[in-house]
CSV table of C-alpha atoms in Angstrom, one decimal:
chain,number,residue,atom,x,y,z
Y,1,MET,CA,0.0,0.0,0.0
Y,2,ARG,CA,1.3,3.5,-1.0
Y,3,ALA,CA,1.6,6.2,1.6
Y,4,VAL,CA,-0.9,9.0,0.9
Y,5,LYS,CA,0.9,12.3,0.5
Y,6,GLU,CA,-0.9,15.2,2.2
Y,7,ARG,CA,-1.7,18.1,-0.1
Y,8,PRO,CA,-0.1,21.3,1.1
Y,9,LEU,CA,-2.5,23.8,2.5
Y,10,GLN,CA,-3.5,26.4,-0.2
Y,11,ILE,CA,-5.5,29.4,0.7
Y,12,ASP,CA,-7.4,30.7,-2.3
Y,13,PRO,CA,-6.7,34.5,-2.7
Y,14,ASN,CA,-10.2,34.9,-4.0
Y,15,MET,CA,-11.6,33.8,-0.6
Y,16,SER,CA,-13.1,36.6,1.5
Y,17,VAL,CA,-11.0,37.9,4.3
Y,18,ASP,CA,-13.9,37.1,6.6
Y,19,ASP,CA,-14.0,33.5,5.5
Y,20,VAL,CA,-10.3,33.0,6.0
Y,21,MET,CA,-10.4,34.5,9.5
Y,22,ARG,CA,-13.4,32.3,10.4
Y,23,LYS,CA,-12.0,29.1,9.0
Y,24,TRP,CA,-8.4,29.7,10.2
Y,25,PRO,CA,-8.3,31.9,13.3
Y,26,ALA,CA,-4.5,31.8,13.3
Y,27,SER,CA,-4.7,34.0,10.2
Y,28,ILE,CA,-5.8,36.9,12.3
Y,29,ALA,CA,-2.3,37.5,13.7
Y,30,VAL,CA,-0.9,37.6,10.2
Y,31,LEU,CA,-3.4,40.1,9.1
Y,32,ILE,CA,-2.7,42.3,12.1
Y,33,ARG,CA,1.1,42.0,11.7
Y,34,HIS,CA,0.7,43.4,8.1
Y,35,GLY,CA,-1.4,46.3,9.4
Y,36,MET,CA,-4.6,44.8,8.0
Y,37,HIS,CA,-7.1,45.4,10.8
Y,38,CYS,CA,-9.8,43.3,9.2
Y,39,VAL,CA,-11.3,41.9,12.4
Y,40,GLY,CA,-14.7,43.5,12.8
Y,41,CYS,CA,-14.4,45.5,9.5
Y,42,HIS,CA,-17.7,45.8,7.7
Y,43,ILE,CA,-15.8,45.1,4.3
Y,44,ALA,CA,-14.2,41.9,5.4
Y,45,PRO,CA,-17.1,39.6,4.2
Y,46,PHE,CA,-16.9,41.2,0.7
Y,47,HIS,CA,-13.1,41.8,0.4
Y,48,SER,CA,-11.0,39.0,-1.0
Y,49,ILE,CA,-7.5,38.3,0.2
Y,50,ALA,CA,-6.2,39.5,-3.2
Y,51,GLU,CA,-8.1,42.7,-3.0
Y,52,ALA,CA,-7.0,43.4,0.6
Y,53,CYS,CA,-3.3,42.8,-0.4
Y,54,GLN,CA,-3.7,45.2,-3.3
Y,55,ASP,CA,-5.5,47.9,-1.2
Y,56,HIS,CA,-2.8,47.6,1.5
Y,57,ARG,CA,0.1,47.4,-1.0
Y,58,ILE,CA,1.2,44.1,0.3
Y,59,ASP,CA,2.9,41.4,-1.9
Y,60,GLU,CA,0.2,38.8,-2.3
Y,61,GLY,CA,2.5,35.9,-2.7
Y,62,GLU,CA,4.5,36.6,0.4
Y,63,PHE,CA,1.3,37.3,2.3
Y,64,LEU,CA,-0.2,34.0,1.3
Y,65,LYS,CA,3.0,32.2,2.4
Y,66,GLY,CA,2.7,33.8,5.8
Y,67,LEU,CA,-0.9,32.9,6.1
Y,68,GLU,CA,-0.4,29.3,5.1
Y,69,SER,CA,2.5,29.0,7.5
Y,70,ALA,CA,0.4,30.4,10.4
Y,71,VAL,CA,-2.7,28.3,9.7
Y,72,ALA,CA,-0.7,25.1,9.2
Y,73,ARG,CA,0.6,25.5,12.8
Y,74,GLY,CA,-2.6,27.0,14.3
Y,75,PRO,CA,-6.0,25.5,15.2
Y,76,VAL,CA,-8.8,25.2,12.7
Y,77,SER,CA,-12.0,27.0,13.6
Y,78,ARG,CA,-14.4,25.2,15.9
Y,79,LEU,CA,-16.9,25.7,13.0
Y,80,ASP,CA,-15.1,22.8,11.3
Y,81,ALA,CA,-15.0,20.6,14.4
Y,82,PRO,CA,-17.5,18.0,15.2
Y,83,PRO,CA,-20.3,19.1,17.7
Y,84,ALA,CA,-19.3,18.9,21.4
Y,85,SER,CA,-21.0,16.3,23.5
Y,86,PRO,CA,-23.4,17.6,26.2
Y,87,GLY,CA,-20.8,16.9,29.0
Y,88,ASP,CA,-17.9,18.5,27.1
Y,89,ALA,CA,-16.5,21.3,29.3
Y,90,ARG,CA,-14.7,23.0,26.3
Y,91,ARG,CA,-17.8,24.8,25.0
């Protein structure tokens, strides 16, 4: 049996900033580090990563590398986790 190679994480630059922050909370630190204060911004649900990089004059390729590195190490949003059991104290 062949070992299955994991596909490297690839964040689509056309995803909205809001979707990226919700799916990968570790991405928020990268956004803030680049001066992109997107948390709570009313435009975040409509602004793609590519548009945000362009508007903030940030190199998209380098930014995506930073995002992917951070989210590969960080936790995935609880939205993607299975529902907690009734006795689970981590709610």
